[in-house]
């Protein structure tokens, strides 16, 4: 009996909230993030900020590969002292490369998250403005919608215009 009353109460609450939200709209957040990121130049900013470090890592990797190939090719004919020196250089270079690569990836991920956060904030502000201007009561991300009749308005294009 308690379950029945709970289910009935839940059903009434859902019906009341559906009536309160007369105007419902959807928005494609993934599409908006992609388009706003392209138009705002976020990827170019990231390339400018991290391009030098990426080039340095590529150079280090190429140098390590060349030394590794030299060791494999000439290792058996090298003097023991030269071979040991080259092996130590490879080990030290590998550690330095791994540390720099890890720091680079962490810094790049942190900055990417910062830029994404800025974009999401801009988009959310635009969604609120468009919803208020159009008298929309509820905006739902399109990827969270299981079923959509043709009555539900997609405001993605309007939000994109507002963000630009």
N, CA, C and O of each residue as an XYZ file, in Angstrom:
656
protein
N       0.816     -1.185      0.000
C       0.000      0.000      0.000
C       0.868      1.261      0.000
O       0.553      2.238     -0.678
N       1.977      1.229      0.776
C       2.874      2.381      0.828
C       3.493      2.634     -0.542
O       3.655      3.779     -0.963
N       3.839      1.532     -1.237
C       4.433      1.671     -2.564
C       3.441      2.283     -3.546
O       3.813      3.096     -4.392
N       2.192      1.890     -3.429
C       1.158      2.417     -4.301
C       0.968      3.913     -4.063
O       0.861      4.688     -5.013
N       0.928      4.315     -2.796
C       0.781      5.734     -2.475
C       2.006      6.530     -2.936
O       1.875      7.648     -3.435
N       3.182      5.953     -2.766
C       4.407      6.610     -3.199
C       4.412      6.782     -4.711
O       4.767      7.850     -5.211
N       4.021      5.741     -5.445
C       3.966      5.814     -6.903
C       2.938      6.845     -7.352
O       3.190      7.601     -8.290
N       1.789      6.881     -6.697
C       0.745      7.854     -7.051
C       1.229      9.272     -6.773
O       0.989     10.179     -7.570
N       1.895      9.462     -5.669
C       2.439     10.784     -5.337
C       3.494     11.217     -6.338
O       3.533     12.378     -6.746
N       4.338     10.296     -6.728
C       5.377     10.589     -7.719
C       4.735     10.951     -9.055
O       5.177     11.883     -9.728
N       3.698     10.219     -9.437
C       2.995     10.495    -10.691
C       2.360     11.875    -10.677
O       2.427     12.593    -11.675
N       1.743     12.263     -9.558
C       1.154     13.597     -9.444
C       2.217     14.688     -9.515
O       2.009     15.728    -10.139
N       3.356     14.444     -8.874
C       4.446     15.422     -8.915
C       4.951     15.596    -10.338
O       5.205     16.720    -10.772
N       5.100     14.501    -11.068
C       5.562     14.573    -12.465
C       4.535     15.303    -13.327
O       4.907     16.115    -14.174
N       3.268     15.028    -13.124
C       2.220     15.698    -13.897
C       2.211     17.187    -13.595
O       2.057     18.004    -14.504
N       2.372     17.543    -12.345
C       2.387     18.961    -11.964
C       3.592     19.659    -12.565
O       3.477     20.791    -13.034
N       4.750     19.002    -12.560
C       5.938     19.634    -13.132
C       5.817     19.733    -14.643
O       6.315     20.695    -15.228
N       5.178     18.777    -15.293
C       4.990     18.836    -16.740
C       4.050     19.985    -17.097
O       4.245     20.653    -18.112
N       3.025     20.221    -16.261
C       2.123     21.332    -16.522
C       2.823     22.658    -16.258
O       2.563     23.637    -16.957
N       3.697     22.711    -15.275
C       4.403     23.949    -14.968
C       5.372     24.307    -16.082
O       5.606     25.487    -16.344
N       5.930     23.315    -16.730
C       6.878     23.544    -17.815
C       6.133     23.461    -19.139
O       6.255     22.480    -19.874
N       5.357     24.507    -19.436
C       4.566     24.515    -20.656
C       5.448     24.518    -21.898
O       5.143     23.857    -22.890
N       6.536     25.264    -21.833
C       7.408     25.362    -22.995
C       8.726     24.666    -22.684
O       9.472     25.065    -21.790
N       8.981     23.631    -23.438
C      10.203     22.855    -23.260
C      11.005     22.953    -24.546
O      10.447     22.915    -25.643
N      12.313     23.079    -24.404
C      13.192     23.143    -25.564
C      14.386     22.223    -25.329
O      14.704     21.867    -24.194
N      15.033     21.852    -26.417
C      16.259     21.064    -26.328
C      17.393     21.873    -26.946
O      17.170     22.774    -27.756
N      18.607     21.532    -26.546
C      19.792     22.182    -27.090
C      20.888     21.130    -27.231
O      21.075     20.301    -26.341
N      21.603     21.165    -28.339
C      22.684     20.218    -28.619
C      23.998     20.802    -28.095
O      24.686     21.537    -28.803
N      24.335     20.469    -26.858
C      25.523     21.031    -26.212
C      26.823     20.611    -26.899
O      27.748     21.415    -27.011
N      26.901     19.373    -27.355
C      28.111     18.907    -28.031
C      28.383     19.707    -29.289
O      29.514     20.124    -29.538
N      27.353     19.918    -30.074
C      27.472     20.697    -31.303
C      27.866     22.137    -30.979
O      28.734     22.714    -31.633
N      27.221     22.710    -29.967
C      27.545     24.090    -29.569
C      28.998     24.211    -29.118
O      29.700     25.133    -29.531
N      29.447     23.294    -28.280
C      30.839     23.342    -27.809
C      31.809     23.289    -28.976
O      32.782     24.042    -29.019
N      31.543     22.405    -29.913
C      32.428     22.256    -31.059
C      32.454     23.526    -31.910
O      33.527     24.010    -32.269
N      31.292     24.058    -32.229
C      31.230     25.235    -33.085
C      31.773     26.490    -32.407
O      32.456     27.293    -33.043
N      31.477     26.659    -31.139
C      31.967     27.834    -30.427
C      33.488     27.747    -30.256
O      34.182     28.760    -30.349
N      33.996     26.558    -30.011
C      35.448     26.387    -29.883
C      36.149     26.741    -31.189
O      37.209     27.367    -31.177
N      35.562     26.342    -32.315
C      36.162     26.653    -33.615
C      36.140     28.142    -33.887
O      37.140     28.707    -34.330
N      35.019     28.782    -33.629
C      34.896     30.203    -33.955
C      35.651     31.100    -32.980
O      36.055     32.203    -33.347
N      35.845     30.650    -31.753
C      36.534     31.498    -30.783
C      38.049     31.322    -30.826
O      38.763     32.042    -30.129
N      38.553     30.395    -31.616
C      39.996     30.230    -31.763
C      40.676     29.547    -30.597
O      41.865     29.760    -30.365
N      39.949     28.735    -29.866
C      40.534     28.048    -28.711
C      41.652     27.110    -29.150
O      42.697     27.040    -28.502
N      41.437     26.395    -30.243
C      42.466     25.437    -30.679
C      43.741     26.166    -31.099
O      44.839     25.668    -30.851
N      43.616     27.335    -31.730
C      44.798     28.100    -32.123
C      45.521     28.631    -30.891
O      46.751     28.648    -30.849
N      44.770     29.057    -29.902
C      45.367     29.530    -28.655
C      46.160     28.409    -27.991
O      47.273     28.620    -27.510
N      45.570     27.213    -27.971
C      46.254     26.070    -27.367
C      47.511     25.709    -28.157
O      48.543     25.380    -27.572
N      47.421     25.770    -29.494
C      48.605     25.475    -30.313
C      49.713     26.481    -30.038
O      50.880     26.108    -29.923
N      49.353     27.745    -29.934
C      50.356     28.775    -29.651
C      50.996     28.568    -28.282
O      52.202     28.739    -28.109
N      50.173     28.201    -27.327
C      50.664     28.048    -25.960
C      51.535     26.805    -25.786
O      52.520     26.835    -25.048
N      51.175     25.716    -26.462
C      51.867     24.444    -26.232
C      52.709     23.978    -27.416
O      53.351     22.930    -27.334
N      52.720     24.723    -28.499
C      53.455     24.302    -29.690
C      54.944     24.147    -29.466
O      55.551     23.188    -29.942
N      55.540     25.093    -28.738
C      56.988     25.027    -28.481
C      57.366     23.802    -27.668
O      58.350     23.123    -27.963
N      56.580     23.530    -26.653
C      56.870     22.358    -25.819
C      56.654     21.059    -26.586
O      57.387     20.089    -26.391
N      55.655     21.040    -27.453
C      55.404     19.843    -28.260
C      56.570     19.599    -29.212
O      57.001     18.461    -29.397
N      57.073     20.663    -29.810
C      58.222     20.531    -30.715
C      59.453     20.030    -29.972
O      60.202     19.196    -30.480
N      59.653     20.548    -28.766
C      60.788     20.111    -27.952
C      60.680     18.616    -27.634
O      61.669     17.888    -27.708
N      59.476     18.168    -27.283
C      59.273     16.742    -26.998
C      59.508     15.885    -28.242
O      60.096     14.808    -28.149
N      59.059     16.351    -29.389
C      59.282     15.602    -30.628
C      60.768     15.507    -30.937
O      61.252     14.467    -31.382
N      61.483     16.589    -30.701
C      62.927     16.596    -30.925
C      63.625     15.621    -29.978
O      64.508     14.869    -30.391
N      63.223     15.639    -28.707
C      63.807     14.703    -27.741
C      63.535     13.262    -28.143
O      64.415     12.407    -28.047
N      62.314     12.996    -28.594
C      61.945     11.643    -28.990
C      62.757     11.194    -30.200
O      63.218     10.053    -30.249
N      62.931     12.073    -31.165
C      63.724     11.737    -32.356
C      65.170     11.439    -31.976
O      65.772     10.495    -32.487
N      65.723     12.251    -31.075
C      67.102     12.048    -30.620
C      67.247     10.698    -29.909
O      68.221      9.976    -30.124
N      66.273     10.369    -29.067
C      66.312      9.079    -28.370
C      66.204      7.916    -29.355
O      66.898      6.909    -29.212
N      65.343      8.056    -30.342
C      65.189      6.993    -31.351
C      66.485      6.797    -32.129
O      66.881      5.665    -32.408
N      67.146      7.898    -32.479
C      68.411      7.802    -33.222
C      69.475      7.095    -32.381
O      70.218      6.254    -32.887
N      69.539      7.441    -31.105
C      70.520      6.789    -30.221
C      70.194      5.309    -30.052
O      71.093      4.468    -30.026
N      68.930      5.000    -29.938
C      68.514      3.603    -29.783
C      68.881      2.794    -31.023
O      69.390      1.678    -30.915
N      68.625      3.351    -32.180
C      68.972      2.668    -33.432
C      70.485      2.499    -33.553
O      70.962      1.456    -34.002
N      71.233      3.515    -33.155
C      72.698      3.434    -33.200
C      73.196      2.316    -32.287
O      74.093      1.556    -32.651
N      72.599      2.226    -31.092
C      72.988      1.179    -30.150
C      72.668     -0.202    -30.714
O      73.478     -1.121    -30.601
N      71.495     -0.352    -31.319
C      71.115     -1.648    -31.895
C      72.003     -2.009    -33.084
O      72.397     -3.162    -33.260
N      72.306     -1.004    -33.887
C      73.085     -1.248    -35.102
C      74.569     -1.479    -34.791
O      75.180     -2.420    -35.296
N      75.136     -0.602    -33.949
C      76.582     -0.627    -33.722
C      76.996     -1.149    -32.353
O      78.187     -1.206    -32.047
N      76.032     -1.529    -31.531
C      76.327     -1.924    -30.153
C      77.322     -3.059    -30.031
O      78.178     -3.045    -29.147
N      77.218     -4.026    -30.899
C      78.111     -5.190    -30.780
C      79.541     -4.873    -31.198
O      80.460     -5.593    -30.808
N      79.757     -3.821    -31.978
C      81.110     -3.479    -32.438
C      81.701     -2.288    -31.689
O      82.850     -1.914    -31.924
N      80.926     -1.694    -30.793
C      81.403     -0.516    -30.054
C      82.350     -0.936    -28.933
O      82.325     -2.072    -28.459
N      83.178      0.011    -28.531
C      84.019     -0.205    -27.361
C      83.093     -0.290    -26.151
O      82.073      0.398    -26.111
N      83.423     -1.108    -25.180
C      82.556     -1.246    -23.997
C      82.267      0.096    -23.297
O      81.151      0.323    -22.828
N      83.259      0.970    -23.230
C      83.060      2.264    -22.564
C      82.057      3.118    -23.356
O      81.195      3.776    -22.773
N      82.182      3.099    -24.695
C      81.259      3.872    -25.532
C      79.840      3.311    -25.450
O      78.861      4.057    -25.404
N      79.752      1.990    -25.431
C      78.439      1.345    -25.337
C      77.766      1.683    -24.003
O      76.579      2.006    -23.969
N      78.521      1.609    -22.913
C      77.991      1.928    -21.586
C      77.545      3.386    -21.524
O      76.498      3.697    -20.955
N      78.341      4.277    -22.109
C      78.015      5.702    -22.119
C      76.698      5.926    -22.878
O      75.837      6.678    -22.421
N      76.548      5.277    -24.027
C      75.346      5.431    -24.838
C      74.124      4.851    -24.121
O      73.039      5.428    -24.191
N      74.285      3.733    -23.442
C      73.187      3.140    -22.685
C      72.742      4.061    -21.547
O      71.547      4.194    -21.285
N      73.711      4.701    -20.869
C      73.382      5.645    -19.796
C      72.657      6.874    -20.360
O      71.706      7.372    -19.757
N      73.115      7.351    -21.514
C      72.455      8.495    -22.151
C      71.007      8.150    -22.513
O      70.098      8.962    -22.339
N      70.815      6.935    -23.018
C      69.459      6.497    -23.364
C      68.564      6.415    -22.130
O      67.415      6.856    -22.152
N      69.099      5.851    -21.068
C      68.311      5.719    -19.838
C      67.964      7.095    -19.261
O      66.814      7.348    -18.902
N      68.949      7.972    -19.176
C      68.714      9.311    -18.635
C      67.776     10.104    -19.548
O      66.872     10.791    -19.073
N      67.995     10.005    -20.845
C      67.141     10.707    -21.804
C      65.711     10.190    -21.776
O      64.765     10.966    -21.906
N      65.552      8.887    -21.606
C      64.221      8.299    -21.522
C      63.463      8.790    -20.300
O      62.269      9.081    -20.372
N      64.169      8.880    -19.177
C      63.536      9.385    -17.948
C      63.154     10.862    -18.100
O      62.055     11.272    -17.726
N      64.073     11.645    -18.653
C      63.795     13.080    -18.837
C      62.612     13.269    -19.782
O      61.742     14.108    -19.548
N      62.593     12.481    -20.846
C      61.498     12.575    -21.806
C      60.169     12.211    -21.148
O      59.171     12.907    -21.335
N      60.155     11.135    -20.387
C      58.922     10.695    -19.728
C      58.409     11.754    -18.762
O      57.207     12.011    -18.709
N      59.304     12.372    -18.000
C      58.892     13.409    -17.056
C      58.331     14.622    -17.785
O      57.287     15.151    -17.405
N      59.031     15.068    -18.844
C      58.565     16.234    -19.592
C      57.250     15.939    -20.301
O      56.367     16.795    -20.360
N      57.119     14.734    -20.838
C      55.886     14.368    -21.538
C      54.710     14.323    -20.571
O      53.612     14.764    -20.909
N      54.930     13.799    -19.380
C      53.858     13.734    -18.381
C      53.450     15.138    -17.935
O      52.260     15.436    -17.825
N      54.428     15.992    -17.680
C      54.123     17.371    -17.274
C      53.389     18.103    -18.396
O      52.456     18.864    -18.141
N      53.813     17.870    -19.636
C      53.177     18.492    -20.796
C      51.714     18.065    -20.903
O      50.830     18.902    -21.087
N      51.466     16.779    -20.790
C      50.099     16.265    -20.884
C      49.219     16.805    -19.767
O      48.058     17.145    -19.998
N      49.761     16.885    -18.560
C      48.984     17.412    -17.437
C      48.663     18.890    -17.633
O      47.531     19.318    -17.404
N      49.657     19.671    -18.058
C      49.436     21.097    -18.289
C      48.431     21.320    -19.419
O      47.560     22.185    -19.332
N      48.568     20.532    -20.469
C      47.669     20.672    -21.608
C      46.232     20.292    -21.207
O      45.284     20.971    -21.603
N      46.071     19.238    -20.444
C      44.746     18.821    -19.991
C      44.128     19.878    -19.069
O      42.937     20.173    -19.168
N      44.932     20.438    -18.185
C      44.447     21.481    -17.278
C      43.968     22.702    -18.067
O      42.880     23.221    -17.814
N      44.773     23.154    -19.013
C      44.402     24.328    -19.821
C      43.190     24.035    -20.694
O      42.327     24.892    -20.881
N      43.132     22.828    -21.224
C      41.986     22.449    -22.046
C      40.708     22.484    -21.220
O      39.675     22.958    -21.692
N      40.773     21.989    -19.998
C      39.612     22.026    -19.098
C      39.224     23.460    -18.744
O      38.040     23.778    -18.640
N      40.224     24.325    -18.559
C      39.931     25.730    -18.276
C      39.193     26.372    -19.448
O      38.183     27.049    -19.259
N      39.698     26.155    -20.646
C      39.073     26.741    -21.836
C      37.679     26.162    -22.055
O      36.754     26.882    -22.430
N      37.534     24.872    -21.823
C      36.220     24.241    -21.960
C      35.244     24.828    -20.945
O      34.081     25.070    -21.269
N      35.705     25.055    -19.738
C      34.866     25.660    -18.708
C      34.394     27.051    -19.109
O      33.239     27.411    -18.882
N      35.289     27.827    -19.704
C      34.918     29.169    -20.174
C      33.846     29.079    -21.260
O      32.881     29.843    -21.260
N      34.032     28.130    -22.188
C      33.055     27.965    -23.262
C      31.698     27.531    -22.711
O      30.659     28.045    -23.127
N      31.711     26.587    -21.779
C      30.456     26.102    -21.190
C      29.734     27.247    -20.481
O      28.511     27.353    -20.571
N      30.471     28.097    -19.782
C      29.863     29.238    -19.099
C      29.224     30.189    -20.101
O      28.107     30.662    -19.891
N      29.935     30.468    -21.193
C      29.376     31.346    -22.233
C      28.106     30.741    -22.831
O      27.120     31.442    -23.058
N      28.142     29.443    -23.080
C      26.988     28.772    -23.678
C      25.811     28.765    -22.705
O      24.676     29.025    -23.103
N      26.076     28.468    -21.436
C      24.997     28.455    -20.444
C      24.349     29.829    -20.315
O      23.129     29.929    -20.185
N      25.149     30.878    -20.350
C      24.610     32.231    -20.289
C      23.722     32.498    -21.504
O      22.646     33.082    -21.380
N      24.183     32.067    -22.671
C      23.401     32.264    -23.897
C      22.110     31.447    -23.860
O      21.068     31.925    -24.310
N      22.163     30.228    -23.332
C      20.960     29.393    -23.220
C      19.937     30.086    -22.323
O      18.754     30.137    -22.662
N      20.376     30.615    -21.190
C      19.470     31.309    -20.271
C      18.836     32.524    -20.936
O      17.643     32.779    -20.766
N      19.634     33.273    -21.694
C      19.111     34.466    -22.363
C      18.090     34.091    -23.424
O      17.016     34.689    -23.491
N      18.412     33.108    -24.254
C      17.484     32.674    -25.307
C      16.204     32.129    -24.689
O      15.109     32.431    -25.165
N      16.330     31.336    -23.641
C      15.149     30.768    -22.982
C      14.274     31.876    -22.396
O      13.049     31.836    -22.516
N      14.900     32.850    -21.769
C      14.128     33.956    -21.189
C      13.448     34.774    -22.292
O      12.280     35.143    -22.164
N      14.182     35.055    -23.377
C      13.624     35.840    -24.484
C      12.445     35.139    -25.155
O      11.495     35.787    -25.594
N      12.515     33.805    -25.229
C      11.481     33.048    -25.926
C      10.422     32.486    -24.982
O       9.512     31.784    -25.423
N      10.530     32.785    -23.698
C       9.545     32.315    -22.729
C       9.565     30.808    -22.526
O       8.524     30.189    -22.307
N      10.742     30.230    -22.598
C      10.893     28.782    -22.425
C      11.099     28.491    -20.949
O      11.894     29.148    -20.277
N      10.369     27.492    -20.453
C      10.426     27.147    -19.037
C      11.518     26.132    -18.699
O      12.072     26.148    -17.600
N      11.818     25.253    -19.649
C      12.762     24.167    -19.378
C      13.582     23.890    -20.628
O      13.031     23.716    -21.714
N      14.916     23.848    -20.470
C      15.822     23.505    -21.568
C      16.572     22.251    -21.159
O      17.161     22.185    -20.080
N      16.543     21.245    -22.045
C      17.149     19.946    -21.767
C      18.208     19.669    -22.841
O      17.981     19.950    -24.018
N      19.356     19.122    -22.445
C      20.347     18.740    -23.463
C      19.766     17.653    -24.367
O      19.123     16.720    -23.888
N      19.989     17.776    -25.649
C      19.378     16.841    -26.598
C      19.861     15.404    -26.398
O      19.128     14.465    -26.705
N      21.076     15.217    -25.890
C      21.565     13.849    -25.692
C      20.929     13.173    -24.482
O      21.115     11.973    -24.275
N      20.176     13.933    -23.676
C      19.499     13.352    -22.513
C      18.045     13.003    -22.813
O      17.339     12.470    -21.956
N      17.602     13.302    -24.027
C      16.205     13.082    -24.393
C      16.054     11.690    -25.002
O      16.761     11.334    -25.945
N      15.135     10.916    -24.459
C      14.870      9.576    -24.977
C      13.862      9.643    -26.115
O      14.011      8.960    -27.128
N      12.852     10.456    -25.945
C      11.823     10.613    -26.968
C      11.537     12.094    -27.141
O      11.509     12.848    -26.169
N      11.327     12.503    -28.379
C      11.059     13.894    -28.670
C       9.992     13.964    -29.753
O      10.212     13.540    -30.888
N       8.837     14.502    -29.389
C       7.835     14.740    -30.427
C       8.262     15.988    -31.184
O       9.162     16.704    -30.745
N       7.649     16.240    -32.270
C       8.017     17.407    -33.066
C       7.602     18.712    -32.405
O       7.938     19.788    -32.900
N       6.874     18.632    -31.294
C       6.424     19.834    -30.597
C       7.548     20.499    -29.803
O       7.443     21.680    -29.469
N       8.612     19.774    -29.497
C       9.693     20.313    -28.690
C      10.631     21.115    -29.586
O      11.095     20.624    -30.615
N      10.896     22.327    -29.192
C      11.705     23.247    -29.992
C      13.190     23.019    -29.725
O      13.603     22.836    -28.580
N      13.988     23.031    -30.793
C      15.444     22.948    -30.691
C      15.994     24.369    -30.808
O      15.862     25.001    -31.856
N      16.610     24.872    -29.734
C      17.098     26.253    -29.723
C      18.610     26.348    -29.954
O      19.213     27.386    -29.679
N      19.218     25.283    -30.451
C      20.664     25.260    -30.650
C      21.125     26.400    -31.543
O      22.083     27.096    -31.205
N      20.466     26.606    -32.671
C      20.868     27.665    -33.609
C      20.735     29.049    -32.972
O      21.586     29.914    -33.175
N      19.669     29.251    -32.204
C      19.467     30.544    -31.541
C      20.558     30.803    -30.497
O      21.042     31.925    -30.354
N      20.928     29.763    -29.784
C      21.983     29.897    -28.773
C      23.316     30.197    -29.447
O      24.093     31.019    -28.960
N      23.580     29.531    -30.566
C      24.837     29.764    -31.297
C      24.912     31.213    -31.762
O      25.972     31.832    -31.665
N      23.821     31.759    -32.258
C      23.806     33.169    -32.674
C      24.078     34.082    -31.477
O      24.787     35.081    -31.602
N      23.522     33.740    -30.336
C      23.691     34.550    -29.122
C      25.132     34.512    -28.635
O      25.646     35.529    -28.168
N      25.797     33.366    -28.734
C      27.166     33.229    -28.253
C      28.128     34.018    -29.130
O      29.080     34.615    -28.628
N      27.887     34.025    -30.424
C      28.773     34.726    -31.366
C      28.595     36.178    -31.237
O      29.249     36.946    -31.942
